[in-house]
Amino acid sequence: MADENFLADDFVRQLMSVGEVDLMVGLPTHNSESSVGEVIASIDKAFQEKYKRERVVIVGVDGGSTDGTCDVIQKADIVAHQNSRGITSLRTVHRIMTKYDSVPVPGIALRTLLATADLLRAKACAIISPNSVNVTPEWVENLLEPIYRQGLDFVAPIYSRHKYDGLLARILLYPMTRATLGSRVYELQSDEFAFSGKLASYCLNQEVWHNEAIRDAPQTWMAITAICNDFKYGQSFLGPKVRPANVPAPDLVTVVRQVVSALFWCLESESSVWIDKPTAALAASTSGVNGHHWLEGSDQANPTRGWEMFRTGITELTPVLQSIVTKDTLSEIEKTATLEVPTFHIPDELWVKALYEFAASYHWDVLSRDHVVQALVPLYRGKISSYLIRHQDSSFEQIDAHAEALCQEFEKQRPYLIERWKVKS
Amino acid sequence: MKATILQGLQQAYDNLVHMVAEFLPRFLVMLIIVAVGLLVAALLRYLLRWILHLTRLDRFSEEAGATRVLRKAALPSVVELLSGLLFWLVWLGFILLGISVLHISELSEQISRLFQFLPQVAVAILILFAGLVAANFFSRAALLAAVNAGSRSPSVLSWFVRFVIWIFAISMALEQIGLAKQTVVAAFTAIFGAAMMALAIAFGLGGRHLARQWVERYIGDKKKPVRPEADEPSPL
């Protein structure tokens, strides 16, 4: 039985009044007043048009909103029903919500939604960010359908991206998980994803919820858990990802800390799955769409600031880096830090080697684990700057080719990671 | 007169010979005790090290995180630390035993006081150790945070944190062993106060714009769009 003790009594009463459901959509909200109404309208429309006979529920899980988010969630159904035309759902589209804390914690929000799915015996669940301003009913359908009709357990999204968006996935998360776990899931850290009731129950019963790495980036953990534990997984194309203008872009340092910590932690906890098996033996087929989907647009990004922060970071953090990477790697990194912007370049070989050494150092606890991950940030900034310089005038095909070459470099150096992982140096 | 002087000298010489004759065997006994103590201490260290390796204490300490803490403080492993401690305790015991053989009453009193003082010294050493570990950890945390925030002087900030923790730990340790309590407290207050005032003046003069930005960010208009780090592409 799932651990539902952390759910508020009032929320449990709401769940009891809903009963069992077939489909569930969760909204982890925090000050989302301006956009959550539109998102709920789209979900509602998807339920009204595509899932007329299914028992459905929309669950809001709020982390300390100080605006009218909660009111909007509770009243949004009125607007949605007033605008509906023709044959609509034969069942009530339930809307329930709960508040869990005074600050948003992704791990608590996801755990609450997993417990909800478990208690309601939902067959398919989707999580949608209330901050995505261009959610359409198709998003809901594309996320739920592979779970509900095709029997998958986890569905990750694929978005159309501008060429400088989502770089953490492109140069780190995707190639590293592809090389280590054999997974071809591109967006491991995303605001939208879907999962089966079976996977929800499995994840809910894992003893990870008090782990800091998982509390901050539970999506990555859930995706890797599905990949490593014989669940069926796939990807679904959603379209472009657009954030509201008044919502700040995620802070680079915070995101890198959270996502890389979760990735390294997962690599360690699942090491028995990947460490002694070749990538080819691990590679499972990934259902659904694959590859990059590009968005045309005037992409402007200046590599100078990142390069400056890389150079300062490497100089200042030398004593810290000495404990994390090998002498050769540090010397190569220092050499690249002497290059000026037009010629500045961090080769893929060096990036991959350094990253693998960071992962091994995290595994061996050479320093506080959070410090190991934080020390990676200047190097990541450097690699981003190098990427921006290299691809300023590149076509999408050239960027795709480079992304594939980078993945192959990660795969080529996989034995080096395993060697350093097994033997402390 | 001459006979008296000669008699005095003869007596002094006799006393010296007597003292040396009395002291030398004791001194030799002391040296033998110290040497035997060294051998016994070394043997015990070797034995303890062997037993601890047999019980896989290193592995246990690695899993418990103790090794990490010691490594951060640039100290040897738990096995080396315990066996080294045993060596010094045993040898120190033999040295003190040897000194007591000399029958020097003042020295014996001092040794007795030293034994009474040892627990306080041990606590003071523990405080210093904790201070060292904390200083390393927090100064590194400050360095990483400052570097990643694009601060102009991350090393200065890191050294400041290390310095403050050191001062704090040293003053606590000195207070523990009761050394010049009032002086230590006064010195700590003066140093800490001066450092804080210097920081406040430096921030007030040099960081007016930064202070204004912070105030605007935290108590200004929260609905105003927040601009991400200049020219930095979104990681997600």
XYZ file of C-alpha atoms in Angstrom:
661
model
C 0.000 0.000 0.000
C 1.267 3.420 -0.856
C 2.380 5.761 1.873
C -0.469 8.257 1.832
C 0.103 9.527 5.354
C 1.638 12.736 4.073
C -1.572 13.701 2.282
C -3.778 16.261 4.022
C -7.017 14.918 5.485
C -9.104 17.307 3.436
C -7.383 16.150 0.265
C -7.962 12.483 1.137
C -11.667 13.303 1.583
C -11.670 14.889 -1.887
C -10.027 11.761 -3.296
C -12.669 9.558 -1.689
C -15.424 11.606 -3.289
C -13.752 11.210 -6.706
C -13.423 7.410 -6.468
C -11.459 5.476 -9.101
C -10.410 7.149 -12.343
C -8.968 6.111 -15.705
C -6.993 9.258 -16.479
C -5.391 11.892 -14.317
C -3.616 15.132 -15.139
C -1.508 16.757 -12.450
C -0.609 20.422 -12.236
C 2.223 21.325 -9.843
C 1.498 25.020 -9.394
C 3.240 27.984 -7.807
C 2.050 31.521 -8.498
C 0.663 30.417 -11.857
C -2.458 32.582 -11.818
C -1.775 34.126 -15.217
C -1.410 30.885 -17.157
C -3.051 28.039 -15.248
C -6.584 28.909 -16.441
C -5.605 28.418 -20.098
C -3.833 25.165 -19.282
C -6.881 23.786 -17.469
C -9.120 24.836 -20.342
C -6.921 22.844 -22.752
C -6.908 19.780 -20.509
C -10.634 20.046 -20.076
C -11.132 20.305 -23.813
C -9.010 17.200 -24.361
C -11.103 15.290 -21.839
C -14.381 16.546 -23.334
C -13.427 15.649 -26.886
C -11.103 12.664 -26.713
C -12.012 10.850 -23.544
C -15.790 11.112 -23.321
C -16.307 7.774 -21.586
C -13.277 7.774 -19.334
C -13.341 8.745 -15.672
C -10.985 11.679 -15.425
C -9.594 14.057 -12.847
C -7.447 17.178 -12.830
C -5.323 17.484 -9.702
C -3.729 20.760 -8.661
C -0.840 20.514 -6.203
C 0.187 23.925 -5.001
C 3.451 24.925 -3.381
C 2.913 28.198 -1.555
C 1.185 30.384 -4.137
C 0.514 33.894 -2.918
C -1.583 34.906 -5.921
C -4.967 33.627 -7.022
C -3.723 30.330 -8.478
C -5.916 28.183 -6.230
C -9.041 30.191 -7.047
C -8.343 29.941 -10.757
C -7.969 26.148 -10.556
C -11.257 25.766 -8.694
C -13.229 28.128 -10.950
C -11.638 27.292 -14.304
C -14.130 24.478 -14.971
C -17.026 26.917 -15.144
C -15.402 28.796 -18.005
C -14.442 25.585 -19.756
C -17.965 24.117 -19.591
C -19.591 27.338 -20.720
C -17.482 27.301 -23.878
C -18.039 23.622 -24.767
C -19.951 22.677 -27.916
C -21.549 19.431 -29.203
C -21.140 16.059 -27.521
C -18.974 16.389 -24.442
C -17.844 14.053 -21.701
C -20.444 11.666 -20.344
C -18.806 11.886 -16.971
C -17.857 14.611 -14.558
C -14.400 16.066 -15.018
C -13.331 16.213 -11.383
C -11.033 18.965 -10.168
C -9.369 18.671 -6.831
C -6.460 20.434 -5.292
C -4.176 20.452 -2.306
C -1.470 22.656 -0.868
C 1.672 21.009 0.459
C 4.131 23.648 1.617
C 4.985 27.321 1.690
C 7.606 26.891 -1.030
C 7.500 24.820 -4.214
C 9.390 21.524 -3.910
C 9.160 19.420 -7.085
C 9.754 16.178 -5.168
C 6.861 16.759 -2.784
C 4.580 17.796 -5.631
C 5.401 14.685 -7.644
C 5.121 12.395 -4.632
C 1.683 13.841 -3.870
C 0.610 13.258 -7.460
C 1.963 9.691 -7.428
C 0.092 8.960 -4.202
C -3.033 10.473 -5.733
C -2.679 8.318 -8.857
C -2.122 5.277 -6.678
C -5.160 5.920 -4.475
C -7.406 6.730 -7.426
C -6.056 3.696 -9.321
C -5.470 5.879 -12.367
C -4.423 3.938 -15.475
C -2.616 6.839 -17.126
C -1.367 10.108 -15.648
C 0.161 13.161 -17.207
C 1.984 16.012 -15.525
C 1.669 19.367 -17.242
C 3.393 22.566 -16.255
C 0.932 25.372 -15.489
C 3.573 27.757 -16.811
C 3.475 26.414 -20.353
C 1.459 29.027 -22.209
C 0.898 27.061 -25.404
C -0.571 23.839 -24.034
C -3.102 22.403 -26.469
C -5.557 19.496 -26.102
C -3.181 17.565 -28.375
C -0.465 17.776 -25.708
C -2.741 15.976 -23.267
C -3.688 13.390 -25.852
C -0.094 12.835 -27.001
C 1.055 12.295 -23.442
C -1.804 10.079 -22.243
C -2.484 8.034 -25.370
C 0.752 5.972 -25.426
C 0.155 5.042 -21.784
C -3.578 4.461 -21.935
C -3.885 2.746 -25.322
C -0.396 1.446 -26.173
C 0.623 0.089 -22.787
C 3.717 2.208 -22.197
C 4.709 3.057 -18.635
C 6.569 6.311 -19.185
C 6.325 8.956 -21.878
C 8.775 11.830 -22.172
C 8.007 14.840 -24.353
C 9.850 16.080 -27.390
C 9.596 19.801 -27.980
C 10.461 21.944 -30.952
C 13.481 23.917 -29.858
C 15.381 26.984 -30.898
C 18.950 26.038 -31.568
C 20.257 27.481 -28.292
C 17.453 26.163 -26.070
C 17.644 23.016 -23.972
C 21.433 22.813 -24.102
C 21.742 20.881 -20.855
C 19.906 17.963 -22.443
C 21.795 18.308 -25.719
C 25.364 18.354 -24.426
C 25.101 16.491 -21.142
C 21.939 14.723 -20.068
C 20.995 12.940 -23.283
C 24.457 11.871 -24.487
C 25.516 10.699 -21.047
C 22.391 8.615 -20.382
C 22.550 7.266 -23.921
C 26.151 6.164 -23.382
C 25.646 4.734 -19.917
C 22.074 3.426 -19.874
C 21.545 2.937 -23.593
C 18.467 5.132 -23.391
C 17.334 7.309 -26.274
C 14.997 9.490 -24.210
C 15.892 13.055 -25.051
C 14.045 15.173 -22.476
C 14.789 13.447 -19.187
C 14.239 16.666 -17.256
C 11.006 18.159 -18.487
C 7.954 19.905 -17.123
C 5.613 17.602 -19.004
C 5.610 13.817 -18.953
C 3.254 10.899 -18.432
C 3.332 7.608 -16.600
C 1.227 4.545 -15.904
C -0.432 3.687 -12.595
C 1.975 0.753 -12.360
C 5.041 3.011 -12.562
C 3.433 5.496 -10.149
C 2.990 2.772 -7.513
C 6.524 1.494 -8.080
C 8.094 4.938 -7.717
C 5.942 5.835 -4.743
C 7.262 2.847 -2.828
C 10.937 3.689 -3.369
C 12.826 5.044 -0.368
C 14.143 8.114 -2.145
C 11.776 10.893 -1.265
C 13.914 12.439 1.434
C 16.964 12.478 -0.797
C 17.815 16.052 -1.767
C 18.805 15.176 -5.331
C 15.431 13.542 -5.911
C 13.398 16.239 -4.171
C 14.810 18.846 -6.539
C 14.693 16.947 -9.837
C 12.274 14.021 -9.433
C 11.427 13.922 -13.141
C 14.939 12.848 -14.079
C 14.892 10.166 -11.408
C 11.491 8.869 -12.507
C 12.562 8.687 -16.143
C 15.782 6.835 -15.273
C 13.885 4.530 -12.919
C 11.553 3.595 -15.764
C 14.492 3.061 -18.126
C 16.481 0.906 -15.693
C 13.683 -1.243 -14.333
C 12.184 -2.842 -17.424
C 9.272 -0.470 -17.771
C 8.148 0.327 -21.310
C 8.988 3.900 -22.240
C 8.706 6.206 -25.191
C 8.575 9.785 -26.407
C 5.811 11.935 -27.755
C 6.039 15.118 -29.776
C 4.299 18.094 -28.155
C 5.381 21.127 -30.144
C 7.198 24.282 -29.171
C 7.790 25.023 -25.505
C 6.938 28.612 -24.630
C 7.236 30.206 -21.207
C 5.152 33.182 -20.065
C 7.016 36.493 -20.309
C 6.568 37.251 -16.600
C 8.039 33.953 -15.418
C 11.813 34.152 -15.023
C 13.950 31.735 -16.982
C 15.331 29.022 -14.711
C 18.625 29.935 -13.105
C 21.481 28.089 -14.792
C 23.384 27.251 -11.602
C 20.278 25.921 -9.854
C 19.230 23.836 -12.834
C 22.699 22.349 -13.362
C 23.005 21.543 -9.656
C 19.607 19.885 -9.502
C 19.696 17.962 -12.745
C 23.327 16.825 -12.630
C 22.974 15.799 -8.969
C 19.919 13.717 -9.870
C 21.713 12.197 -12.870
C 24.871 11.277 -10.930
C 22.802 9.957 -8.052
C 20.747 7.796 -10.410
C 23.881 6.500 -12.145
C 25.135 5.420 -8.757
C 21.904 3.882 -7.503
C 21.397 2.039 -10.793
C 25.061 1.164 -11.323
C 24.305 -2.562 -11.116
C 22.146 -2.140 -14.218
C 24.694 -0.485 -16.483
C 28.207 -0.881 -15.212
C 28.959 -4.405 -16.370
C 26.869 -4.407 -19.501
C 27.780 -2.995 -22.905
C 25.574 -0.147 -24.131
C 24.265 -2.345 -26.943
C 22.913 -4.855 -24.398
C 21.137 -2.096 -22.518
C 19.630 -0.315 -25.496
C 15.883 -0.810 -25.478
C 13.676 0.419 -28.251
C 12.210 3.832 -27.524
C 8.669 4.057 -28.807
C 7.287 7.128 -30.497
C 9.119 9.947 -32.179
C 12.859 10.475 -32.089
C 15.355 13.108 -33.122
C 15.444 16.870 -32.834
C 12.665 19.198 -33.875
C 13.947 22.660 -34.634
C 12.258 26.015 -34.400
C 13.305 28.756 -36.763
C 13.886 32.113 -35.155
C 16.355 34.833 -34.418
C 18.509 33.049 -31.871
C 20.823 35.493 -30.196
C 23.220 34.390 -27.533
C 26.509 35.985 -26.669
C 29.251 33.541 -25.692
C 31.486 36.185 -24.069
C 29.882 36.235 -20.624
C 29.964 32.435 -20.290
C 33.574 32.353 -21.487
C 34.572 34.983 -18.901
C 32.867 33.049 -16.124
C 34.527 29.835 -17.317
C 37.961 31.462 -17.257
C 37.472 33.027 -13.823
C 35.954 29.825 -12.483
C 38.821 27.631 -13.643
C 41.402 30.016 -12.170
C 39.620 30.380 -8.842
C 38.601 26.759 -8.468
C 41.936 25.134 -9.292
C 42.399 23.725 -5.748
C 38.890 22.265 -5.849
C 39.284 20.879 -9.375
C 42.552 19.201 -8.393
C 40.552 16.910 -6.115
C 38.009 16.105 -8.819
C 39.741 15.695 -12.173
C 43.097 14.208 -13.133
C 46.197 16.347 -13.590
C 46.123 15.843 -17.363
C 42.495 16.870 -17.629
C 43.003 19.933 -15.458
C 46.024 20.962 -17.476
C 44.016 20.621 -20.720
C 41.149 22.644 -19.237
C 43.573 25.356 -18.122
C 45.040 25.417 -21.610
C 41.611 26.045 -23.151
C 41.033 28.842 -20.616
C 43.908 30.785 -22.193
C 42.101 30.984 -25.553
C 40.251 34.180 -26.491
C 36.647 34.244 -27.632
C 36.855 33.898 -31.400
C 39.131 30.870 -31.124
C 37.873 29.558 -27.780
C 36.935 25.901 -28.024
C 36.473 23.032 -25.582
C 36.888 19.823 -27.584
C 34.231 17.151 -27.123
C 36.884 14.629 -26.019
C 37.930 16.892 -23.157
C 34.344 17.695 -22.156
C 33.373 14.025 -22.015
C 36.532 12.983 -20.165
C 36.108 15.748 -17.589
C 32.433 14.968 -17.129
C 33.155 11.288 -16.539
C 35.794 12.246 -13.982
C 33.253 14.469 -12.236
C 30.782 11.552 -12.150
C 33.425 9.218 -10.686
C 34.450 11.832 -8.109
C 30.804 12.202 -7.121
C 30.606 8.425 -6.757
C 33.773 8.275 -4.632
C 32.801 11.239 -2.444
C 36.108 12.989 -2.958
C 34.415 16.176 -1.722
C 30.934 17.082 -0.602
C 28.769 15.828 -3.473
C 27.044 19.156 -3.899
C 30.445 20.828 -4.173
C 31.513 18.390 -6.901
C 28.424 19.290 -8.926
C 28.813 23.021 -8.284
C 32.408 22.857 -9.479
C 31.086 21.575 -12.807
C 29.147 24.800 -13.476
C 32.090 26.885 -14.822
C 33.077 24.034 -17.120
C 29.484 23.718 -18.330
C 29.442 27.467 -18.992
C 32.659 27.100 -20.946
C 31.254 24.265 -23.022
C 28.113 26.290 -23.730
C 30.211 29.243 -24.894
C 32.280 26.938 -27.054
C 29.028 25.514 -28.484
C 27.631 28.994 -29.212
C 30.820 30.050 -30.999
C 30.908 26.865 -33.051
C 27.244 26.962 -34.067
C 26.698 30.659 -34.630
C 26.208 30.085 -38.347
C 25.493 26.361 -38.344
C 22.483 24.866 -40.047
C 20.182 22.507 -38.142
C 21.745 19.574 -40.026
C 25.212 20.600 -38.841
C 23.977 20.904 -35.249
C 22.358 17.472 -35.523
C 25.594 16.005 -36.871
C 27.565 17.519 -34.008
C 25.046 16.234 -31.452
C 25.437 12.725 -32.862
C 29.246 13.010 -32.848
C 29.121 14.103 -29.213
C 26.967 11.100 -28.312
C 29.462 8.816 -30.027
C 32.294 10.417 -28.071
C 30.409 9.699 -24.846
C 29.966 6.082 -25.958
C 33.618 5.804 -26.998
C 34.820 6.931 -23.578
C 32.346 4.794 -21.622
C 35.066 2.265 -20.626
C 37.002 5.164 -19.082
C 34.022 6.046 -16.884
C 33.639 2.421 -15.805
C 37.360 2.180 -15.051
C 37.300 5.288 -12.871
C 34.009 4.254 -11.315
C 35.365 0.872 -10.221
C 38.803 1.896 -9.039
C 39.395 4.973 -6.976
C 42.419 6.916 -8.135
C 92.097 30.310 55.166
C 93.542 28.263 52.342
C 92.595 25.061 54.126
C 88.998 26.303 54.525
C 88.732 27.100 50.811
C 90.147 23.736 49.868
C 87.796 22.042 52.280
C 84.853 23.943 50.770
C 85.891 22.988 47.255
C 86.411 19.388 48.325
C 82.918 19.343 49.833
C 81.379 20.860 46.728
C 83.192 18.329 44.559
C 82.045 15.489 46.816
C 78.469 16.758 46.639
C 78.635 16.975 42.838
C 80.079 13.491 42.559
C 77.460 12.222 44.955
C 74.653 13.936 43.032
C 75.944 12.700 39.685
C 76.421 9.228 41.124
C 72.893 9.340 42.443
C 71.343 10.991 39.326
C 73.128 9.078 36.577
C 71.649 5.659 37.337
C 68.176 7.249 37.575
C 68.752 9.041 34.283
C 69.914 5.800 32.697
C 66.832 4.035 34.079
C 64.701 6.842 32.621
C 66.358 6.448 29.216
C 65.839 2.694 29.356
C 62.154 3.190 30.298
C 61.693 5.692 27.435
C 63.424 3.340 24.967
C 61.402 0.343 26.128
C 58.297 2.528 25.964
C 59.133 3.418 22.368
C 59.440 -0.252 21.479
C 56.253 -1.200 23.320
C 54.328 1.718 21.777
C 55.552 0.814 18.273
C 54.618 -2.830 18.837
C 51.165 -1.893 20.103
C 50.658 0.456 17.153
C 51.581 -2.353 14.762
C 49.240 -4.770 16.570
C 46.329 -2.329 16.659
C 46.788 -1.472 12.993
C 46.730 -5.187 12.136
C 43.602 -5.802 14.238
C 41.807 -2.784 12.770
C 42.630 -3.853 9.224
C 41.346 -7.297 10.102
C 38.047 -5.826 11.318
C 37.790 -3.760 8.101
C 37.384 -0.568 10.067
C 38.571 1.453 7.050
C 35.685 0.191 4.985
C 33.219 0.841 7.786
C 34.559 4.358 8.301
C 34.360 5.006 4.535
C 30.712 3.957 4.545
C 29.955 6.010 7.664
C 31.514 9.088 6.074
C 34.228 9.484 8.721
C 37.014 8.975 6.193
C 35.595 11.779 4.071
C 35.610 14.162 7.025
C 39.203 13.250 7.896
C 40.302 13.584 4.269
C 38.744 17.025 4.094
C 40.779 18.013 7.142
C 43.940 16.593 5.513
C 44.193 13.930 8.252
C 45.158 10.257 7.809
C 42.659 7.396 7.808
C 40.822 6.262 10.956
C 43.119 3.243 11.333
C 46.245 5.391 11.132
C 44.743 7.965 13.444
C 43.775 5.439 16.143
C 47.017 3.494 15.975
C 48.993 6.759 16.027
C 47.016 7.935 19.046
C 47.698 4.688 20.887
C 51.415 4.969 20.066
C 51.712 8.480 21.460
C 49.595 7.740 24.543
C 51.659 4.674 25.439
C 54.955 6.382 24.761
C 53.943 9.508 26.645
C 52.978 7.308 29.602
C 56.412 5.659 29.557
C 58.140 9.055 29.238
C 56.245 10.375 32.250
C 57.021 7.202 34.180
C 60.689 7.647 33.313
C 60.655 11.286 34.439
C 59.091 10.298 37.760
C 62.086 7.995 38.375
C 64.297 11.117 38.499
C 62.610 12.112 41.811
C 62.363 15.796 40.978
C 59.449 16.939 43.094
C 58.583 20.085 41.047
C 58.614 18.095 37.832
C 56.378 15.448 39.391
C 53.888 18.133 40.404
C 53.884 19.567 36.900
C 53.345 16.108 35.452
C 50.435 15.554 37.793
C 48.934 18.871 36.703
C 49.481 17.926 33.070
C 47.464 14.752 33.582
C 44.626 16.792 35.083
C 44.859 19.232 32.185
C 44.809 16.584 29.444
C 40.975 16.207 29.106
C 40.619 19.955 28.510
C 43.394 19.832 25.931
C 41.670 16.908 24.238
C 38.387 18.878 24.034
C 40.280 21.911 22.719
C 41.913 19.748 20.038
C 38.472 18.404 19.120
C 37.156 21.967 18.814
C 40.090 22.905 16.601
C 39.507 19.818 14.459
C 35.818 20.646 14.063
C 36.754 24.237 13.260
C 39.220 23.086 10.645
C 36.670 20.844 8.960
C 33.984 23.550 9.115
C 36.373 26.204 7.782
C 37.350 23.992 4.836
C 33.764 23.122 4.035
C 32.231 26.576 4.325
C 35.080 28.409 2.644
C 34.807 26.028 -0.309
C 31.021 26.469 -0.354
C 31.494 30.258 -0.365
C 34.108 30.019 -3.120
C 31.865 27.883 -5.341
C 28.823 30.072 -4.743
C 30.788 33.249 -5.458
C 32.399 31.834 -8.614
C 29.074 30.590 -9.977
C 27.371 33.893 -9.166
C 30.044 35.729 -11.141
C 31.379 37.576 -8.095
C 34.516 39.606 -8.696
C 36.528 38.410 -5.704
C 35.522 34.860 -4.867
C 38.849 34.054 -3.187
C 38.564 37.035 -0.849
C 35.114 35.932 0.229
C 36.282 32.356 0.688
C 39.288 33.424 2.762
C 37.113 35.711 4.840
C 34.793 32.809 5.708
C 37.772 30.580 6.518
C 39.358 33.313 8.635
C 36.215 33.981 10.662
C 35.694 30.282 11.399
C 39.345 29.833 12.334
C 39.247 32.807 14.698
C 36.058 31.477 16.196
C 37.461 27.941 16.659
C 40.811 29.126 18.046
C 39.143 31.459 20.540
C 36.822 28.654 21.646
C 39.747 26.246 22.018
C 41.784 28.750 24.019
C 38.819 29.478 26.201
C 38.386 25.752 26.775
C 41.905 25.399 28.156
C 41.377 28.569 30.173
C 44.188 30.497 28.566
C 43.858 34.262 29.048
C 40.076 34.113 28.811
C 39.422 37.832 28.856
C 42.167 38.570 26.332
C 40.835 35.925 23.964
C 37.260 37.195 24.155
C 38.381 40.801 23.700
C 40.646 39.876 20.774
C 37.892 37.875 19.130
C 35.372 40.693 19.530
C 37.842 43.216 18.141
C 38.844 41.094 15.136
C 35.309 40.004 14.295
C 33.907 43.493 14.753
C 36.658 45.041 12.646
C 36.104 42.505 9.872
C 32.353 43.117 9.825
C 32.814 46.875 9.845
C 35.339 46.639 7.015
C 32.873 44.542 5.059
C 30.036 46.968 5.712
C 32.133 49.975 4.685
C 33.425 48.166 1.597
C 29.878 47.208 0.580
C 28.519 50.658 1.357
C 31.134 52.426 -0.707
C 31.833 49.961 -3.469
C 28.551 48.084 -3.787
C 25.917 50.784 -3.696
C 24.521 49.715 -7.059
C 24.508 46.069 -6.071
C 22.707 46.879 -2.829
C 20.126 48.851 -4.782
C 19.612 45.942 -7.183
C 19.091 43.562 -4.274
C 16.584 45.816 -2.596
C 14.706 46.258 -5.869
C 14.741 42.540 -6.508
C 13.507 41.445 -3.095
C 11.143 44.188 -2.003
C 10.447 45.908 -5.293
C 7.815 45.125 -7.893
C 7.676 41.326 -8.039
C 5.471 41.254 -11.105
C 8.106 42.986 -13.169
C 9.669 40.475 -15.603
C 12.959 39.164 -14.291
C 15.733 39.126 -16.837
C 17.858 35.996 -16.845
C 21.644 36.203 -16.625
C 22.742 38.419 -19.514
C 23.158 36.506 -22.787
C 22.954 33.134 -21.070
C 20.886 30.570 -22.992
C 18.255 28.674 -21.026
C 19.566 25.273 -19.893
C 16.125 23.676 -20.148
